[in-house]
Structure formats: C-alpha cells, structure tokens
GROMACS .gro file of C-alpha atoms in nm:
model
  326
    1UNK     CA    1   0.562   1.924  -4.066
    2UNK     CA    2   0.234   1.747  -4.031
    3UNK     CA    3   0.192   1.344  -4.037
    4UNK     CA    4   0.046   1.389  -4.396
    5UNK     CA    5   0.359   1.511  -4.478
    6UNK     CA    6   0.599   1.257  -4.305
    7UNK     CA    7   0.362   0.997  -4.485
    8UNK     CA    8   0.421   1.143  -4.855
    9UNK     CA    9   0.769   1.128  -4.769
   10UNK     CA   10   0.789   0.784  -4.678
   11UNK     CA   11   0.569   0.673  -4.934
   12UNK     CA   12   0.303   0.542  -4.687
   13UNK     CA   13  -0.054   0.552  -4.554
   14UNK     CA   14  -0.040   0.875  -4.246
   15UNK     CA   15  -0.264   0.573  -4.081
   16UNK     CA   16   0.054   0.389  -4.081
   17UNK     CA   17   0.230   0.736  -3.945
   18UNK     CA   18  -0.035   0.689  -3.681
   19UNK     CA   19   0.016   0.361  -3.590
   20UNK     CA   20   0.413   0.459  -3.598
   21UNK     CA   21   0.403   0.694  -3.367
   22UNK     CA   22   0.140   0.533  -3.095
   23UNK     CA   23   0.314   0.207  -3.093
   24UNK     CA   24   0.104   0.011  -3.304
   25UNK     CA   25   0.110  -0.273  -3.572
   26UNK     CA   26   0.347  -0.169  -3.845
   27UNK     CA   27   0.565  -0.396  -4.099
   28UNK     CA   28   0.941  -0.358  -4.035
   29UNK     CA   29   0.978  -0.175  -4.394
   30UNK     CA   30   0.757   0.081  -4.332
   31UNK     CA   31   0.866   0.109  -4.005
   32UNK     CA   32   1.252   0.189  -4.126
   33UNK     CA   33   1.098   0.422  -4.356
   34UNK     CA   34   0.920   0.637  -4.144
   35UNK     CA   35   1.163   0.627  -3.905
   36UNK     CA   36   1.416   0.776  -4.182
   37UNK     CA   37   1.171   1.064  -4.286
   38UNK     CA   38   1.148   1.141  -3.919
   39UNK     CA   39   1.521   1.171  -3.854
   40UNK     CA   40   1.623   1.346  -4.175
   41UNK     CA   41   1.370   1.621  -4.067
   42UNK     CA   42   1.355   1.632  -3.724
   43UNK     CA   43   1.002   1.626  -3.691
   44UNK     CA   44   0.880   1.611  -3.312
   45UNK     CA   45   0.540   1.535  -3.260
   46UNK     CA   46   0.260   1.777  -3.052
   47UNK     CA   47   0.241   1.680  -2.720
   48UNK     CA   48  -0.107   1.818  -2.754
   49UNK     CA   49  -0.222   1.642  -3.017
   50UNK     CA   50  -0.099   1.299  -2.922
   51UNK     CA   51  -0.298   1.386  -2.582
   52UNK     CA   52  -0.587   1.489  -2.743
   53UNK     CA   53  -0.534   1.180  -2.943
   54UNK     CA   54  -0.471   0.916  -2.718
   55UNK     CA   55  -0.612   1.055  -2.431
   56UNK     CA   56  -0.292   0.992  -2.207
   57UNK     CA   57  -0.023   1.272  -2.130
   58UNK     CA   58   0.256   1.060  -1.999
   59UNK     CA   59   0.279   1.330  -1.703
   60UNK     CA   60   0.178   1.300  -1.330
   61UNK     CA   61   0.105   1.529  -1.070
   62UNK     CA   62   0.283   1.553  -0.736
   63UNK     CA   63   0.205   1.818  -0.465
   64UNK     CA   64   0.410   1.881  -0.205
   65UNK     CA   65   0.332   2.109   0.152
   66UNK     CA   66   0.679   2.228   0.204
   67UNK     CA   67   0.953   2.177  -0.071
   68UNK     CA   68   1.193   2.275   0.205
   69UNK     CA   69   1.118   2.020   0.401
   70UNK     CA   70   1.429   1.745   0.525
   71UNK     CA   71   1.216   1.444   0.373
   72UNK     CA   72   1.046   1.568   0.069
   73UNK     CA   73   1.377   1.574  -0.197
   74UNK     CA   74   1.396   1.190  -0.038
   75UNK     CA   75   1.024   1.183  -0.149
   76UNK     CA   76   1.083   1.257  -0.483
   77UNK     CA   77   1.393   1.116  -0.552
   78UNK     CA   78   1.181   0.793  -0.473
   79UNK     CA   79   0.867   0.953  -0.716
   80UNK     CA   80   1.110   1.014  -0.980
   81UNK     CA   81   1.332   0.722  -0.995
   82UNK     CA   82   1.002   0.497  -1.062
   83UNK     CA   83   0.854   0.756  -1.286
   84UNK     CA   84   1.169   0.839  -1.492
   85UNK     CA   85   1.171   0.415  -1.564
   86UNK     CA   86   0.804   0.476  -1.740
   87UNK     CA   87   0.893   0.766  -1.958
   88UNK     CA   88   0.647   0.971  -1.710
   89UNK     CA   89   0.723   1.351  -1.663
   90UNK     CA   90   0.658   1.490  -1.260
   91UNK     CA   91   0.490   1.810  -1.242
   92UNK     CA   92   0.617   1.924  -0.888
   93UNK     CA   93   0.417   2.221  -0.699
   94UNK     CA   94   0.466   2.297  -0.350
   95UNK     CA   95   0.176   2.472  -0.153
   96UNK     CA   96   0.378   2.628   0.146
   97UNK     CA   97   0.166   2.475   0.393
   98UNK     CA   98  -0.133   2.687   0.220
   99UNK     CA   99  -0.468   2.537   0.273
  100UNK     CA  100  -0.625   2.751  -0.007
  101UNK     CA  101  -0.318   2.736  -0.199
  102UNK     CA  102  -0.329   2.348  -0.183
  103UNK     CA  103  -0.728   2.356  -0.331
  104UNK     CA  104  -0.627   2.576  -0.611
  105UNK     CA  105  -0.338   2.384  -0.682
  106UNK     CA  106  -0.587   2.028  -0.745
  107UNK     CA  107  -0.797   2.260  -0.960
  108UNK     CA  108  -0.514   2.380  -1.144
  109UNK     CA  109  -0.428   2.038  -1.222
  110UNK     CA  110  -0.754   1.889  -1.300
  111UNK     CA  111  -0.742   2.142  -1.604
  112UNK     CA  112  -0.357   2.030  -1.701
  113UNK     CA  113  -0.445   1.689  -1.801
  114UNK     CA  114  -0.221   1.461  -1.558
  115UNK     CA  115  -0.278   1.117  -1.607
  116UNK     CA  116  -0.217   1.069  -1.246
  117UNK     CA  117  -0.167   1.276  -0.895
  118UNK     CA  118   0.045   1.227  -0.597
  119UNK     CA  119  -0.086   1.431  -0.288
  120UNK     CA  120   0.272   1.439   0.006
  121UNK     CA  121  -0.065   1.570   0.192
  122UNK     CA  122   0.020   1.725   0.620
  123UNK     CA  123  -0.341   1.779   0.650
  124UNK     CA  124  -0.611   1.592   0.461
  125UNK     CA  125  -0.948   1.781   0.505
  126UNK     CA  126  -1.345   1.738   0.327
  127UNK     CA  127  -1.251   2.040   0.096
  128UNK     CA  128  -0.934   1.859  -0.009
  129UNK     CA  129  -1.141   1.549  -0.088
  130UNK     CA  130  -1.406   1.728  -0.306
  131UNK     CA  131  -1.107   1.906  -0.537
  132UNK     CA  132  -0.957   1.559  -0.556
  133UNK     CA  133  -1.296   1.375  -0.677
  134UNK     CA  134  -1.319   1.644  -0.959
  135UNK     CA  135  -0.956   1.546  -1.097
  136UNK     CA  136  -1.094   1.204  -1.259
  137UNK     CA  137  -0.781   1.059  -1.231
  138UNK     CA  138  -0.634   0.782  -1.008
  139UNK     CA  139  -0.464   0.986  -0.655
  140UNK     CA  140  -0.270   0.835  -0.391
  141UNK     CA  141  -0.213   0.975  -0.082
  142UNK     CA  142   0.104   0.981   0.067
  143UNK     CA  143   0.219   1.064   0.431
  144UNK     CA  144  -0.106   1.054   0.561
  145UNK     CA  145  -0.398   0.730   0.619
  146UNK     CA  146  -0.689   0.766   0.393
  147UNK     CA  147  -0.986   0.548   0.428
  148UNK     CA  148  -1.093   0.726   0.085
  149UNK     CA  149  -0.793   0.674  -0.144
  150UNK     CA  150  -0.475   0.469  -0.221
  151UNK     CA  151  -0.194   0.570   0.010
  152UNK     CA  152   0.150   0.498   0.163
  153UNK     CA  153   0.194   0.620   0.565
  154UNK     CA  154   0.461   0.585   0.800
  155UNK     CA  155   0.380   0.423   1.150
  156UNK     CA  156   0.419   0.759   1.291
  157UNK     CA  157   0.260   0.620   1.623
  158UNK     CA  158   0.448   0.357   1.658
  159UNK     CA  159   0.754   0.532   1.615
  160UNK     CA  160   0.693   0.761   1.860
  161UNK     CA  161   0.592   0.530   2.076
  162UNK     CA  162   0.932   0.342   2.092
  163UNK     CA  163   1.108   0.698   2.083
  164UNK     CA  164   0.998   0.806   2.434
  165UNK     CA  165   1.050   0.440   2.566
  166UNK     CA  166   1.416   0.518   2.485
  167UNK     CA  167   1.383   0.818   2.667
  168UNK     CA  168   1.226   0.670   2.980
  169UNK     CA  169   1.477   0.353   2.964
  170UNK     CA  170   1.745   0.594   2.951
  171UNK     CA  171   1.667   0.718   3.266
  172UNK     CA  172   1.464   1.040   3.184
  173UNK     CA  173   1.259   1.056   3.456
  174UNK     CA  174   1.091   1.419   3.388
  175UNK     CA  175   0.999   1.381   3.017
  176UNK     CA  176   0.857   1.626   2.776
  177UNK     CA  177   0.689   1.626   2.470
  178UNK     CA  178   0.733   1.908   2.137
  179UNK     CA  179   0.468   1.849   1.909
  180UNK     CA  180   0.315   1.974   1.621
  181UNK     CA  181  -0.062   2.089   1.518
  182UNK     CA  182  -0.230   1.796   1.596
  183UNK     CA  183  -0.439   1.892   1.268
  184UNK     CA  184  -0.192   1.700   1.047
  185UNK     CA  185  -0.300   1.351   1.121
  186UNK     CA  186   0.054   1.183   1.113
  187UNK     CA  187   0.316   1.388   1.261
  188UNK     CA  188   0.055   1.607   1.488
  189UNK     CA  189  -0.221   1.365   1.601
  190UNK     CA  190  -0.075   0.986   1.563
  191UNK     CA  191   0.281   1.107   1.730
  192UNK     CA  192   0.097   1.254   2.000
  193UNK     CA  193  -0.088   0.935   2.050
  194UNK     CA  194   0.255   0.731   2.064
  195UNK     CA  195   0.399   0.979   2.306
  196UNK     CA  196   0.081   0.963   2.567
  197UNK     CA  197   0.117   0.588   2.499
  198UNK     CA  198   0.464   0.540   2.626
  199UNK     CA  199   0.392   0.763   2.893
  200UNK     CA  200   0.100   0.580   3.047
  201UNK     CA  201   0.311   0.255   3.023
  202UNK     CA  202   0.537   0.407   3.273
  203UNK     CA  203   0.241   0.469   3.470
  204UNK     CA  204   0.267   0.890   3.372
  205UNK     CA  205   0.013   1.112   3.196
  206UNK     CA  206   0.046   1.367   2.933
  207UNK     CA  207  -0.130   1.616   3.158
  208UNK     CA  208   0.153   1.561   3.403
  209UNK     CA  209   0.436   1.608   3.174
  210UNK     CA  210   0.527   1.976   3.010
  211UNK     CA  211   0.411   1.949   2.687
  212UNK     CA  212   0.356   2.254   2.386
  213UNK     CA  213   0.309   2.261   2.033
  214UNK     CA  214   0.586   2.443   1.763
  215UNK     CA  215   0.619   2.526   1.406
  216UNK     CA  216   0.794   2.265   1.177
  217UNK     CA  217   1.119   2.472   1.225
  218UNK     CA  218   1.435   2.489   1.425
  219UNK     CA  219   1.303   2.861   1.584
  220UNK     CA  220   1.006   2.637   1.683
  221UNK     CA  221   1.162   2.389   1.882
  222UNK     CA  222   1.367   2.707   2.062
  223UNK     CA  223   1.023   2.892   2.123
  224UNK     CA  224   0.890   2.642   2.287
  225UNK     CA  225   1.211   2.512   2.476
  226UNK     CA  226   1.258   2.830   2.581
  227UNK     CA  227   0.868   2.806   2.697
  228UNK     CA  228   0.936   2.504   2.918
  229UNK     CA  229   1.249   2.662   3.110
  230UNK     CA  230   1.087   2.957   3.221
  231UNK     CA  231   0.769   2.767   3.337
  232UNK     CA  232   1.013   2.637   3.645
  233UNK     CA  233   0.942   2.251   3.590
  234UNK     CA  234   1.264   2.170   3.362
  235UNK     CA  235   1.228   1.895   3.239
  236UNK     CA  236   1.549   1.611   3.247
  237UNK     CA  237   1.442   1.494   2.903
  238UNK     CA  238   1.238   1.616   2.599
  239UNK     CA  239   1.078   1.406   2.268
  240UNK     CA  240   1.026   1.642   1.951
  241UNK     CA  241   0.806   1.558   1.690
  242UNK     CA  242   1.094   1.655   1.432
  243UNK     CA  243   1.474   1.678   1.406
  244UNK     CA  244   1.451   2.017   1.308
  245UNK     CA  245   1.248   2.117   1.636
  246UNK     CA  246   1.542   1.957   1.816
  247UNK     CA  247   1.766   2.121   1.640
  248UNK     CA  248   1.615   2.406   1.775
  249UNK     CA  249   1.603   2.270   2.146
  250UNK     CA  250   2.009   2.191   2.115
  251UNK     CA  251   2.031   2.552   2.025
  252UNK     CA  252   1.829   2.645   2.317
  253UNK     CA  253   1.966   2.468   2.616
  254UNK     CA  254   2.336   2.530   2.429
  255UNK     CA  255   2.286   2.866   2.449
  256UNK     CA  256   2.181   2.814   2.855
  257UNK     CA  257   2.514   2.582   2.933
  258UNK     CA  258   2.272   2.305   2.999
  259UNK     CA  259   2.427   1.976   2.877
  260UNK     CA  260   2.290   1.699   2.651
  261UNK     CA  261   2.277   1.418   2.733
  262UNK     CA  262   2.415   1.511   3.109
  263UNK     CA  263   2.104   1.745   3.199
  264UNK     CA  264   1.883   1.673   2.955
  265UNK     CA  265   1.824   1.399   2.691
  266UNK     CA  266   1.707   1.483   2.380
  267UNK     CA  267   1.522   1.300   2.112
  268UNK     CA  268   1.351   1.372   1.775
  269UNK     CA  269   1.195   1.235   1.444
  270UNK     CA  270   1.286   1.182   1.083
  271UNK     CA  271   1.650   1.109   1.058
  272UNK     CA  272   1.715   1.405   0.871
  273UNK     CA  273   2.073   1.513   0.761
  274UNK     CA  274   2.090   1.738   1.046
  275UNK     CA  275   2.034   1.423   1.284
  276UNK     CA  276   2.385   1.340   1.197
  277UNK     CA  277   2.547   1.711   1.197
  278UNK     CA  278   2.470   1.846   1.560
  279UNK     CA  279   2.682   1.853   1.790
  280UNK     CA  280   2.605   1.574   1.981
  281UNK     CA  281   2.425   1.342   1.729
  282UNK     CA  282   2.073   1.347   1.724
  283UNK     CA  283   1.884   1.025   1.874
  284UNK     CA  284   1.621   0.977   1.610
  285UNK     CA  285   1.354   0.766   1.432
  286UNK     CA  286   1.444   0.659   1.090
  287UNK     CA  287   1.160   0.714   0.834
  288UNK     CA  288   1.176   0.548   0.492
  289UNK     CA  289   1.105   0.862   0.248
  290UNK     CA  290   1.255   0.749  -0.010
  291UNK     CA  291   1.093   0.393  -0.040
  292UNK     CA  292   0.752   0.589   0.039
  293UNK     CA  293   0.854   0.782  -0.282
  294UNK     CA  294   0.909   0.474  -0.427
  295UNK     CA  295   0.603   0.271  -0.348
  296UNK     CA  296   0.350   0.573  -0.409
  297UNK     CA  297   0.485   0.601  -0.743
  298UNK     CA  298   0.441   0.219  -0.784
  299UNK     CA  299   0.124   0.241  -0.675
  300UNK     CA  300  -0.029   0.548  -0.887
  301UNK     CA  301   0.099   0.347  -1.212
  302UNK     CA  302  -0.047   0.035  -1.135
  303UNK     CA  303  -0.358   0.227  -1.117
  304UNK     CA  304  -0.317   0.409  -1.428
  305UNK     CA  305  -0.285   0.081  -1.595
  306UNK     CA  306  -0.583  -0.078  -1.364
  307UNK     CA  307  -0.338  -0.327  -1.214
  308UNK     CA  308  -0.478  -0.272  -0.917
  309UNK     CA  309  -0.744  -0.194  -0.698
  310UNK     CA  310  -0.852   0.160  -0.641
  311UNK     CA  311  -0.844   0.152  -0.250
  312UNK     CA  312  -0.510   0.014  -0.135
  313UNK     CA  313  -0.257   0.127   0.171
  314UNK     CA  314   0.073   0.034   0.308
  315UNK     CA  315   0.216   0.104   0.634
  316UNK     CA  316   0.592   0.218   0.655
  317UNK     CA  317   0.831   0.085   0.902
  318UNK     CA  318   1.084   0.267   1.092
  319UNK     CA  319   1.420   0.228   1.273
  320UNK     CA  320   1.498   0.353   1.615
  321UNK     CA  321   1.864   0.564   1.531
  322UNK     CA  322   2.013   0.589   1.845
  323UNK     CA  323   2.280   0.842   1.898
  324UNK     CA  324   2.447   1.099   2.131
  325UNK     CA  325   2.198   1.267   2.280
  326UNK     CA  326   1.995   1.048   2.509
   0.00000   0.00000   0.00000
C-alpha cells in the first residue's frame, strides 16, 4: 500500500496523505477520511521513508559501559520514562567496559540515524570525542564532567568526601581507602580526591593510609582486602569506592571472623540494592541515578528541539545513608 493508494481511496490529494501523516494542516473531513482508509487496511507507514522524509527518526541513542552495573537499570528507567512521554524509541548498547568497543559503537550509530545520543560514559578520552563530533547530532554526557558537551554528574567528590568524615567521626582511627582506576574521572579520580581530602582534614595523608585499587566487582573488593591484611598494617576502618567492592570486603573479613563494625568499619558508594541486603547494612552514599536518567533525557530533547543551549551541565546531589556497618 503506497500513499498514492491510501489517497485514491479516500478521494484526496496524497499531498494531503502527506500532510496526514507528518502532522500537518488538514480539514477535519479529509482528515476522518484518511484516517478511515488507513484503518480499514491497516496500512503502517515506512519508518524509512518518513526518515528519509522528514529527516527525524524519533529514536535516540544510549550507550552504556556495563549493563550489569547496580545503577545503570536506575539510569534508564530515568532515560526511558522521559523518552517513552515523547514517542522516542532507546536504542540501548552496552560496551563491557571496551574502549575499542565503545568507538565502534559511536560509529555504528552515526550510520543508524539517531536523532540524539546519550553517552553513561566511565572514561571520557580524545578518541571518544572525535567519534562523537562525527555523529552530527546533539550528545550529552552523563556520569562524567565535560567541558566539551552537555552533561549530568554526580558530586562524586563531595560524596566521598563526607563518606570518610563518617568514618573518621566514627572513631576509625586507621582508615583505608578501595578505589578504582583513577582513569574514569568520577568514581576513580574525583572519589580519590574526596577521600585524600577528608584525610588531610584530620591532619592524615593518603601516603600514610593503606590504600589499593580493585575491579568494579565484589571479587575486587576481596582481592584487595585480602591485600591489606596480609601487608600487617590492618586497618580499623576501610572506604570503598563502590558497594559492590564492599560487598566484597564483608565477604573478606567474614570469612576471617573479623567483625564489622566492632573491628573494622566499613563504608561504600552508590546505595545499591545490595547496600540494604548484607548482613550488617551497608553505610553508603546515596546517588540519584534515576533523576540523572531523568534529567539527561530532558536535556538531549531540549536540544533536539534547540530549547537550549548546546553546552549545559548539572551537578547531582547525594545523601549520606548511614547504616550498620560503621
């Protein structure tokens, strides 16, 4: 069924099928008409032609490094709920934490005509940049500060800041610190920042305190855990970049009959669902994922419909979740 073919039907013009179907001027008679013709045969218009046509796919872009992850579904529950509102479909792909996988990915959809892209980016590098200046479409950033594109960050410094204050006020006075690669710009470099911040409040010194780096992963947290008790400086509290490498600490010292919070406090990052199922509750920093979802999505539309300007940002707050284990 073509439009020439709906409009012989209907007894009409196919520039009045046109119009019809791209929301344009039409009389309410030959509206009712068309609309008729197009029930009684079912005809569904080509997405591809109505691109080609109008030059807009009503579908967006969002890439995500690790669809796994504790905050990403909260990330695009927030994505979707604005984009579902607009009639916008999400094309979701997840790079694994894949540099190269990540560049082809932005290629891939610079060829699938997106009207828009979302980057959930952990690291943000110059090659990243160039694939994203190719796309020709609007791109916000989210998770990480961009002084090149729209985006929507957490305070991650801040946070973790105030999270080993509530260590050291807890009376921790042999902190730690579990980090991540300090390549990722939020929850690497900026939490680091916060933690040797707090630190040389209390007149201490990352240098003096035990501190390694793990995977984003419960068997990280217990690597490096396990790392710090066999060095012979235990620690009588530790601060972990993420819930889930504290999940992996718990597991650790558990398995050593050292007790939390008696021994050692523990603290981590996120406020994941496992914050609130270990045994004892996780003390944590409440990120906002869903509202980040929610405000990047916001965002990218208002620049698809040049509502605003192209360089924006907005800083996420947190809440301190204070539980069992410090």
């Amino acid at each position: 069924m073509t439009i020439s073919e709906i409009a012989k039907l209907a007894g009409v013009s196919s520039a009045a099928v046109s119009r019809y179907l791209n929301d344009g001027s039409l009389s309410q008679e030959k509206r009712q008409r068309i609309e008729r013709v197009i029930r009684e045969t079912k005809y569904r218009p080509s997405e591809y032609a109505r691109t080609m046509r109008t030059k807009k796919s009503n579908r967006i872009g969002v890439l995500v490094p690790q669809i796994d992850s504790e905050s990403v579904p909260k990330i695009l529950s927030g994505i979707s709920e604005r984009m579902d509102q607009k009639n916008y479909h999400v094309l979701l792909m997840n790079s694994n934490l894949s540099l190269e996988k990540e560049i082809g990915i932005l290629e891939t959809f610079e060829q699938s005509q997106v009207d828009g892209l979302i980057f959930v980016a952990s690291v943000l590098t110059k090659r990243h940049e160039k694939a994203l200046e190719h796309m020709g479409v609007p791109v916000v950033i989210l998770g990480q500060k961009s002084e090149k594109y729209p985006c929507i960050y957490h305070d991650d410094e801040g946070a973790a800041c105030a999270m080993m204050e509530e260590l050291l006020k807890s009376g921790c006075r042999r902190p730690a610190y579990i980090g991540v690669d300090r390549r990722d710009k939020a929850a690497g470099e900026n939490r680091y920042r916060g933690a040797c911040h707090a630190l040389e409040k209390s007149g201490l010194h990352m240098d003096e305190v035990p501190y390694r780096v793990a995977a984003f992963s419960a068997q990280g947290g217990y690597q490096a855990m396990t790392e710090m008790l066999a060095d012979g400086k235990r620690p009588d509290g530790v601060l972990c970049a993420t819930d889930m490498i504290a999940a992996g600490v718990l597991s650790c010292l558990s398995e050593r009959g050292i007790t939390v919070p008696g021994e050692m406090k523990v603290a981590g990052m996120g406020h994941g669902a496992i914050a609130d199922l270990l045994c004892p509750r996780l003390t944590t920093v409440h990120y906002h994922y869903h509202t980040s979802g929610r405000e990047a999505a916001d965002l990218l539309l208002d620049l698809m419909e040049k509502k605003r300007r192209q360089q924006e940002s907005r800083m996420l707050k947190y809440k301190v979740i204070r539980q069992k284990t410090i």
